[in-house]
Amino acid sequence: VFDLHRHNIDHITVPSSRGPEFGVLRRIDDVFDCWFESGSMPYAYIHYPFENVELFEKNFPGHFVAEGLDQTRGWFYTLMVLSTALFGKPAFRNLICNGLVLAEDGKKMSKRLKNYPSPMEVINDYGADALRLYLINSPVVRAETLRFKKDGVFGVVKDVFLPWYNAYRFLVQNAKRLEYEGSAPFVPIAVAVIQKSSNVLDQWINSATQSLVHFVREEMDAYRLYTVVPYLLKFLDNLTNIYVRFNRKRLKGRTGEEDCRMALSTLYNVLLTSCKVMAPFTPFFTEVLYQNMRKICDGAEESIHYCSFPQEEGKRGERIEESVARMMKIIDLARNIRERHNKPLKTPLREMVVVHPDEDFLGDIVGKLRE
């Protein structure tokens, strides 16, 4: 028989190998959909209910399942049907459904057409972390389709990894400068002391870092992968364009060694915490930074992936975060006005008038944020 379709094989019988008394074997009328087996996975893989009853009952339903959109009628469906029939509840607490990755032209990726860049080429050019972040920040984690563009991966390198690395490099250069100038080697000040810093930007970046920890924990607990990258982008932009830029004098030691060490310790703590928060998303990049940073930290774990995920430490100063955000808005508005009047950024302004209905905010602007 060369054609194994049902109508060609229904009449065939096979003598049972157990002996003539067992009669003949023939095709049964009904065959289960093969997805039935994969839908039985939560029970079958530990041979429930014949053994491991306690293990099963402790861990069912699973925390999450993840599969592509094409499994809606296959695996997701049979998992749901079987667990509903057996236990009256779903087989999973959370479902992560990925969309499909298409070629840049919107067609299906095809080996024959070679209409997509080789994954290894993308990884060799931009790194696996950049590719991972690009996918996490795309519609594909919201069960929608993604037109894969190699330029998009380069965009992640430019917008995320270069600013992040520059902040780290600035820390390392200035920590080493202390030694070159004959001071004691840089050792980060304890976190409890940093949190009591009187400098307004230290207070602000410490609070923003705690907000990052709080946000990522909250979003990951809810399995929302796609909200993390936009928040990280905003955080890195604040770190490099506000904290590092406005603190250059302090970080370079021009306001005295004690103040310099406080600023460097604050930057060190922020970078270390952000690396720990982002380690699950960017495992390679964060490990490289961590391996250098751990050298000056007693009792540090061998790898960032051995560290516990950060907990919130101390209070978040939502008021100060809001004040600095408003200050940045003022700076952006002033830049827009300069551009409209063709005034270069380096030209000092004689005066600047800020109009705002909130007395507290105006107090911040003429007070601790005036500088």
XYZ file of N, CA, C and O in Angstrom, residues 85-241:
628
model
N -12.792 20.323 31.833
C -13.551 19.081 32.014
C -13.140 18.355 33.296
O -13.981 17.846 34.032
N -11.828 18.355 33.579
C -11.327 17.588 34.731
C -11.461 18.346 36.050
O -11.790 17.769 37.076
N -11.149 19.662 36.025
C -11.050 20.401 37.293
C -11.932 21.639 37.363
O -11.948 22.328 38.377
N -12.592 21.976 36.260
C -13.441 23.162 36.269
C -12.676 24.465 36.337
O -13.187 25.482 36.808
N -11.411 24.470 35.910
C -10.610 25.721 35.874
C -9.551 25.605 34.786
O -9.262 24.499 34.313
N -8.935 26.733 34.375
C -7.916 26.663 33.317
C -6.649 25.961 33.798
O -6.441 25.796 35.007
N -5.800 25.573 32.856
C -4.550 24.881 33.202
C -3.419 25.870 33.449
O -2.292 25.465 33.706
N -3.688 27.180 33.342
C -2.633 28.181 33.508
C -3.233 29.441 34.124
O -4.398 29.740 33.943
N -2.381 30.155 34.883
C -2.843 31.418 35.479
C -2.650 32.588 34.513
O -3.373 33.564 34.569
N -1.605 32.505 33.699
C -1.326 33.569 32.729
C -0.975 32.945 31.391
O -0.358 31.882 31.340
N -1.370 33.626 30.332
C -1.063 33.132 28.996
C -0.311 34.229 28.238
O -0.775 35.359 28.149
N 0.901 33.901 27.779
C 1.657 34.845 26.950
C 1.560 34.346 25.520
O 2.009 33.239 25.212
N 0.922 35.130 24.681
C 0.700 34.704 23.294
C 1.521 35.594 22.361
O 1.328 36.808 22.332
N 2.467 34.993 21.645
C 3.306 35.759 20.727
C 2.664 35.857 19.355
O 2.084 34.889 18.868
N 2.819 37.019 18.736
C 2.403 37.159 17.341
C 3.446 36.536 16.427
O 4.389 35.890 16.889
N 3.294 36.726 15.138
C 4.219 36.126 14.172
C 5.210 37.180 13.687
O 4.849 38.335 13.469
N 6.462 36.755 13.531
C 7.496 37.654 13.003
C 7.540 37.487 11.492
O 7.795 36.390 10.994
N 7.254 38.577 10.783
C 7.240 38.544 9.320
C 8.490 39.231 8.777
O 9.197 39.935 9.497
N 8.745 39.037 7.489
C 9.851 39.735 6.844
C 9.503 41.227 6.748
O 8.359 41.625 6.955
N 10.507 42.040 6.398
C 10.299 43.496 6.355
C 9.193 43.896 5.376
O 8.491 44.881 5.582
N 9.022 43.093 4.318
C 7.999 43.428 3.314
C 6.599 42.942 3.704
O 5.643 43.071 2.943
N 6.477 42.359 4.916
C 5.160 41.914 5.391
C 4.822 40.498 4.975
O 3.773 39.971 5.351
N 5.715 39.857 4.202
C 5.468 38.472 3.812
C 6.030 37.537 4.873
O 6.835 37.929 5.706
N 5.619 36.262 4.776
C 6.119 35.256 5.705
C 7.621 35.076 5.460
O 8.078 35.119 4.316
N 8.386 34.893 6.523
C 9.817 34.636 6.342
C 9.988 33.298 5.630
O 9.369 32.310 6.019
N 10.839 33.282 4.610
C 10.959 32.077 3.789
C 12.427 31.773 3.516
O 13.171 32.642 3.037
N 12.833 30.529 3.841
C 14.220 30.129 3.559
C 14.483 30.165 2.060
O 15.576 30.497 1.613
N 13.450 29.798 1.293
C 13.619 29.739 -0.165
C 13.824 31.141 -0.736
O 14.710 31.374 -1.545
N 13.008 32.103 -0.254
C 13.109 33.471 -0.778
C 14.257 34.261 -0.144
O 14.668 35.286 -0.668
N 14.749 33.765 1.022
C 15.799 34.471 1.784
C 15.434 35.960 1.967
O 16.242 36.852 1.711
N 14.201 36.198 2.384
C 13.715 37.579 2.512
C 13.881 38.140 3.926
O 13.126 38.977 4.371
N 14.842 37.632 4.674
C 15.107 38.134 6.036
C 16.595 38.017 6.320
O 17.276 37.158 5.734
N 17.134 38.855 7.218
C 18.554 38.722 7.569
C 18.758 37.495 8.451
O 17.886 37.145 9.249
N 19.894 36.844 8.335
C 20.179 35.680 9.173
C 20.236 36.117 10.643
O 20.871 37.129 10.967
N 19.574 35.378 11.544
C 19.621 35.757 12.974
C 21.056 35.872 13.493
O 21.361 36.774 14.272
N 21.936 34.986 13.036
C 23.319 35.037 13.531
C 24.020 36.309 13.058
O 24.845 36.877 13.761
N 23.666 36.758 11.858
C 24.253 38.002 11.327
C 23.811 39.186 12.203
O 24.621 40.043 12.563
N 22.514 39.205 12.558
C 21.995 40.285 13.417
C 22.695 40.248 14.777
O 23.120 41.281 15.306
N 22.849 39.045 15.344
C 23.484 38.898 16.664
C 24.959 39.290 16.600
O 25.468 39.985 17.480
N 25.643 38.873 15.524
C 27.063 39.229 15.394
C 27.253 40.733 15.229
O 28.226 41.306 15.711
N 26.307 41.384 14.533
C 26.428 42.831 14.306
C 26.045 43.641 15.542
O 26.719 44.612 15.889
N 24.941 43.268 16.202
C 24.391 44.126 17.254
C 24.281 43.462 18.628
O 23.933 44.127 19.596
N 24.510 42.146 18.709
C 24.416 41.461 19.996
C 23.042 40.856 20.255
O 22.024 41.389 19.792
N 23.031 39.763 21.009
C 21.771 39.057 21.297
C 20.854 39.903 22.175
O 19.636 39.847 22.060
N 21.446 40.731 23.063
C 20.628 41.553 23.961
C 19.808 42.580 23.192
O 18.645 42.835 23.516
N 20.434 43.177 22.176
C 19.725 44.191 21.382
C 18.565 43.543 20.627
O 17.467 44.097 20.555
N 18.809 42.346 20.098
C 17.749 41.621 19.383
C 16.606 41.276 20.341
O 15.424 41.446 20.035
N 16.975 40.834 21.531
C 15.967 40.461 22.535
C 15.103 41.671 22.922
O 13.881 41.590 22.945
N 15.757 42.817 23.187
C 14.996 44.014 23.563
C 14.115 44.494 22.421
O 12.999 44.963 22.642
N 14.635 44.392 21.195
C 13.850 44.814 20.026
C 12.556 44.006 19.943
O 11.480 44.547 19.708
N 12.656 42.693 20.182
C 11.467 41.832 20.101
C 10.518 42.077 21.270
O 9.304 42.125 21.101
N 11.095 42.268 22.476
C 10.249 42.505 23.656
C 9.495 43.828 23.520
O 8.395 43.987 24.035
N 10.095 44.780 22.799
C 9.480 46.098 22.664
C 8.639 46.207 21.391
O 8.374 47.299 20.924
N 8.245 45.085 20.829
C 7.519 45.098 19.551
C 6.105 44.551 19.737
O 5.791 43.963 20.774
N 5.246 44.692 18.718
C 3.874 44.173 18.832
C 3.825 42.653 19.009
O 2.798 42.111 19.387
N 4.949 41.974 18.744
C 4.929 40.504 18.741
C 4.624 39.932 20.125
O 4.060 38.847 20.243
N 4.959 40.676 21.198
C 4.635 40.172 22.542
C 3.209 40.522 22.951
O 2.777 40.209 24.053
N 2.487 41.211 22.059
C 1.072 41.494 22.309
C 0.215 40.701 21.318
O -0.895 41.111 20.975
N 0.745 39.597 20.810
C 0.038 38.694 19.897
C -0.272 39.343 18.546
O -1.169 38.913 17.848
N 0.487 40.399 18.196
C 0.312 41.017 16.881
C 1.522 40.699 16.014
O 2.551 40.247 16.509
N 1.412 40.962 14.708
C 2.535 40.642 13.825
C 3.596 41.736 13.880
O 3.308 42.893 14.162
N 4.839 41.337 13.624
C 5.961 42.273 13.572
C 6.642 42.134 12.217
O 6.974 41.021 11.796
N 6.844 43.251 11.541
C 7.688 43.244 10.348
C 9.118 43.477 10.822
O 9.455 44.579 11.244
N 9.932 42.471 10.735
C 11.280 42.518 11.320
C 12.186 43.408 10.484
O 12.374 43.192 9.293
N 12.756 44.430 11.128
C 13.705 45.315 10.438
C 15.027 45.282 11.196
O 15.069 45.544 12.408
N 16.106 45.015 10.486
C 17.427 44.993 11.126
C 17.762 46.380 11.695
O 18.407 46.492 12.738
N 17.293 47.441 10.998
C 17.531 48.810 11.477
C 16.941 49.025 12.866
O 17.449 49.821 13.656
N 15.828 48.326 13.137
C 15.181 48.451 14.444
C 16.087 47.955 15.558
O 16.101 48.515 16.660
N 16.864 46.907 15.273
C 17.792 46.359 16.278
C 18.918 47.366 16.514
O 19.333 47.615 17.651
N 19.386 47.993 15.421
C 20.425 49.023 15.556
C 19.898 50.193 16.399
O 20.631 50.764 17.210
N 18.609 50.517 16.219
C 17.985 51.586 16.998
C 18.068 51.319 18.495
O 18.286 52.235 19.295
N 17.923 50.055 18.896
C 18.012 49.686 20.320
C 19.441 49.914 20.837
O 19.653 50.418 21.946
N 20.427 49.566 19.999
C 21.833 49.786 20.391
C 22.063 51.281 20.631
O 22.640 51.695 21.638
N 21.573 52.083 19.707
C 21.787 53.548 19.744
C 21.050 54.193 20.915
O 21.595 55.031 21.607
N 19.796 53.781 21.125
C 18.951 54.458 22.118
C 19.094 53.902 23.526
O 18.826 54.609 24.506
N 19.453 52.615 23.638
C 19.522 51.989 24.972
C 20.966 51.731 25.402
O 21.433 52.241 26.414
N 21.691 50.954 24.612
C 22.981 50.455 25.100
C 24.093 51.510 25.101
O 24.926 51.514 26.002
N 24.115 52.397 24.091
C 25.185 53.411 24.080
C 25.046 54.407 25.233
O 26.020 54.647 25.947
N 23.835 54.976 25.494
C 23.721 55.876 26.656
C 24.036 55.160 27.978
O 24.717 55.708 28.846
N 23.556 53.932 28.107
C 23.786 53.134 29.326
C 25.289 52.926 29.524
O 25.833 53.137 30.609
N 25.966 52.528 28.444
C 27.406 52.252 28.530
C 28.179 53.540 28.801
O 29.161 53.537 29.548
N 27.736 54.662 28.207
C 28.438 55.930 28.427
C 28.360 56.367 29.878
O 29.329 56.897 30.435
N 27.194 56.152 30.516
C 27.058 56.494 31.943
C 28.009 55.635 32.775
O 28.681 56.130 33.693
N 28.093 54.354 32.426
C 29.002 53.419 33.122
C 30.461 53.838 32.911
O 31.264 53.858 33.845
N 30.800 54.202 31.666
C 32.184 54.567 31.344
C 32.586 55.847 32.091
O 33.701 55.958 32.601
N 31.642 56.778 32.187
C 31.898 58.026 32.905
C 32.198 57.736 34.380
O 33.090 58.333 34.980
N 31.445 56.810 34.967
C 31.682 56.396 36.361
C 33.088 55.819 36.512
O 33.849 56.217 37.394
N 33.447 54.875 35.637
C 34.742 54.182 35.749
C 35.894 55.172 35.582
O 36.851 55.170 36.361
N 35.788 56.056 34.582
C 36.869 57.027 34.329
C 37.099 57.919 35.546
O 38.246 58.165 35.937
N 36.013 58.387 36.144
C 36.164 59.312 37.271
C 36.538 58.604 38.564
O 37.189 59.200 39.425
N 36.150 57.330 38.703
C 36.585 56.556 39.878
C 38.096 56.319 39.790
O 38.818 56.419 40.788
N 38.580 56.032 38.580
C 40.032 55.803 38.398
C 40.818 57.108 38.565
O 41.951 57.112 39.062
N 40.200 58.229 38.152
C 40.880 59.524 38.267
C 41.270 59.823 39.711
O 42.344 60.376 39.977
N 40.407 59.424 40.668
C 40.723 59.653 42.091
C 42.070 59.038 42.448
O 42.892 59.650 43.129
N 42.300 57.809 41.954
C 43.573 57.124 42.246
C 44.736 57.823 41.556
O 45.799 58.010 42.146
N 44.538 58.199 40.276
C 45.620 58.867 39.540
C 46.043 60.151 40.242
O 47.192 60.556 40.197
N 45.074 60.802 40.891
C 45.378 62.066 41.562
C 45.890 61.860 42.984
O 46.040 62.812 43.751
N 46.128 60.594 43.355
C 46.749 60.301 44.647
C 45.783 60.128 45.808
O 46.209 59.991 46.957
N 44.475 60.136 45.535
C 43.506 59.915 46.619
C 43.351 58.416 46.876
O 43.857 57.580 46.115
N 42.607 58.083 47.928
C 42.331 56.663 48.225
C 41.479 56.083 47.090
O 40.696 56.809 46.474
N 41.616 54.767 46.802
C 40.792 54.153 45.743
C 39.304 54.354 46.034
O 38.903 54.478 47.190
N 38.522 54.382 44.962
C 37.074 54.584 45.113
C 36.411 53.338 45.689
O 36.566 52.240 45.168
N 35.700 53.528 46.795
C 34.875 52.455 47.378
C 33.488 53.062 47.573
O 33.358 54.123 48.187
N 32.444 52.427 47.014
C 31.116 53.045 47.125
C 30.655 53.200 48.573
O 30.860 52.306 49.393
N 30.036 54.334 48.853
C 29.480 54.609 50.184
C 28.234 53.736 50.363
O 27.531 53.433 49.396
N 27.949 53.348 51.593
C 26.788 52.485 51.884
C 25.490 53.129 51.397
O 25.330 54.353 51.446
N 24.579 52.266 50.929
C 23.306 52.740 50.357
C 22.534 53.597 51.362
O 21.956 54.629 51.001
N 22.537 53.185 52.637
C 21.783 53.927 53.668
C 22.284 55.369 53.769
O 21.500 56.301 53.981
N 23.599 55.558 53.586
C 24.181 56.913 53.668
C 23.833 57.706 52.412
O 23.478 58.886 52.476
N 23.916 57.045 51.247
C 23.606 57.703 49.961
C 22.183 58.269 49.988
O 21.927 59.361 49.492
N 21.282 57.493 50.581
C 19.869 57.908 50.569
C 19.624 59.156 51.415
O 18.578 59.777 51.300
N 20.609 59.496 52.261
C 20.451 60.710 53.083
C 21.190 61.905 52.468
O 21.341 62.938 53.116
N 21.667 61.756 51.225
C 22.411 62.839 50.565
C 21.554 64.107 50.532
O 20.350 64.062 50.299
N 22.222 65.259 50.758
C 21.481 66.524 50.757
C 21.337 67.083 49.339
O 20.599 68.035 49.122
N 22.060 66.499 48.365
C 21.994 67.006 46.992
C 20.671 66.628 46.336
O 20.267 65.468 46.338
N 20.008 67.612 45.748
C 18.663 67.394 45.216
C 18.659 66.376 44.064
O 17.737 65.565 43.945
N 19.705 66.395 43.230
C 19.720 65.444 42.108
C 20.044 64.018 42.574
O 19.595 63.055 41.972
N 20.831 63.901 43.651
C 21.046 62.564 44.244
C 19.715 62.005 44.753
O 19.370 60.851 44.503
N 18.994 62.862 45.480
C 17.688 62.423 46.014
C 16.771 61.998 44.869
O 16.070 60.988 44.945
N 16.809 62.782 43.798
C 15.915 62.517 42.654
C 16.276 61.200 41.956
O 15.401 60.378 41.705
N 17.562 60.973 41.653
C 17.928 59.765 40.890
C 17.763 58.518 41.756
O 17.396 57.448 41.264
N 17.991 58.660 43.087
C 17.740 57.524 43.987
C 16.260 57.147 43.960
O 15.906 55.966 43.904
N 15.410 58.167 43.991
C 13.966 57.917 43.951
C 13.561 57.309 42.606
O 12.774 56.359 42.549
N 14.117 57.862 41.503
C 13.784 57.348 40.163
C 14.206 55.885 40.016
O 13.524 55.088 39.359
N 15.323 55.518 40.668
C 15.793 54.127 40.610
C 14.834 53.210 41.365
O 14.524 52.103 40.906
N 14.361 53.672 42.514
C 13.380 52.882 43.257
C 12.074 52.738 42.471
O 11.423 51.699 42.500
N 11.718 53.805 41.746
C 10.515 53.735 40.897
C 10.703 52.718 39.776
O 9.756 52.028 39.395
N 11.935 52.640 39.235
C 12.238 51.640 38.192
C 12.041 50.229 38.754
O 11.385 49.378 38.133
N 12.591 49.981 39.948
C 12.445 48.660 40.594
C 10.961 48.352 40.804
O 10.479 47.265 40.459
N 10.237 49.326 41.350
C 8.812 49.157 41.639
C 8.038 48.845 40.350
O 7.234 47.912 40.297
N 8.306 49.614 39.303
C 7.574 49.475 38.039
C 7.831 48.112 37.401
O 6.894 47.404 37.017
N 9.117 47.722 37.305
C 9.447 46.449 36.624
C 8.883 45.272 37.407
O 8.315 44.344 36.833
N 8.982 45.329 38.737
C 8.399 44.242 39.554
C 6.894 44.121 39.306
O 6.373 43.024 39.114
N 6.213 45.262 39.327
C 4.761 45.284 39.162
C 4.358 44.737 37.783
O 3.437 43.929 37.657
N 5.068 45.188 36.746
C 4.731 44.775 35.377
C 5.058 43.301 35.151
O 4.314 42.583 34.486
N 6.159 42.830 35.715
C 6.525 41.415 35.528
C 5.570 40.491 36.289
O 5.254 39.408 35.828
N 5.122 40.951 37.461
C 4.139 40.156 38.209
C 2.862 39.982 37.392
O 2.153 38.984 37.524
N 2.574 40.979 36.540
C 1.366 40.906 35.704
C 1.681 40.363 34.306
O 0.817 40.379 33.436
N 2.934 39.918 34.100
C 3.356 39.326 32.809
C 3.196 40.292 31.633
O 2.917 39.869 30.523
N 3.403 41.609 31.909
C 3.342 42.586 30.814
C 4.762 42.895 30.364
O 5.395 43.828 30.848
N 5.267 42.115 29.432
C 6.656 42.280 28.987
C 6.878 43.592 28.241
O 7.954 44.161 28.266
N 5.825 44.049 27.566
C 6.006 45.108 26.576
C 6.078 46.509 27.164
O 6.320 47.472 26.457
N 5.854 46.662 28.467
C 5.868 48.010 29.047
C 7.253 48.383 29.570
O 7.495 49.544 29.905
N 8.164 47.411 29.657
C 9.433 47.637 30.350
C 10.391 48.516 29.549
O 11.004 49.435 30.087
N 10.524 48.260 28.242
C 11.530 48.993 27.454
C 11.230 50.497 27.382
O 12.135 51.306 27.596
N 9.971 50.919 27.107
C 9.728 52.366 27.091
C 10.100 53.036 28.414
O 10.657 54.133 28.439
N 9.810 52.355 29.539
C 10.137 52.930 30.842
C 11.651 53.013 31.021
O 12.186 53.996 31.535
N 12.358 51.945 30.600
C 13.820 51.921 30.708
C 14.443 53.045 29.880
O 15.390 53.704 30.310
N 13.903 53.269 28.673
C 14.408 54.342 27.801
C 14.316 55.693 28.509
O 15.255 56.478 28.500
N 13.167 55.924 29.136
C 12.954 57.194 29.854
C 13.939 57.303 31.025
O 14.528 58.352 31.262
N 14.136 56.189 31.730
C 15.043 56.172 32.876
C 16.481 56.469 32.434
O 17.181 57.281 33.044
N 16.940 55.804 31.355
C 18.313 56.001 30.875
C 18.506 57.430 30.361
O 19.574 58.023 30.535
N 17.461 57.960 29.731
C 17.525 59.334 29.244
C 17.707 60.286 30.435
O 18.525 61.209 30.402
N 16.951 60.040 31.509
C 17.089 60.856 32.724
C 18.481 60.708 33.343
O 19.086 61.688 33.780
N 18.979 59.482 33.373
C 20.286 59.221 33.989
C 21.398 59.950 33.241
O 22.248 60.599 33.853
N 21.392 59.836 31.905
C 22.503 60.404 31.133
C 22.315 61.902 30.881
O 23.261 62.670 30.994
N 21.093 62.311 30.546
C 20.900 63.711 30.148
C 20.623 64.656 31.306
O 20.738 65.868 31.150
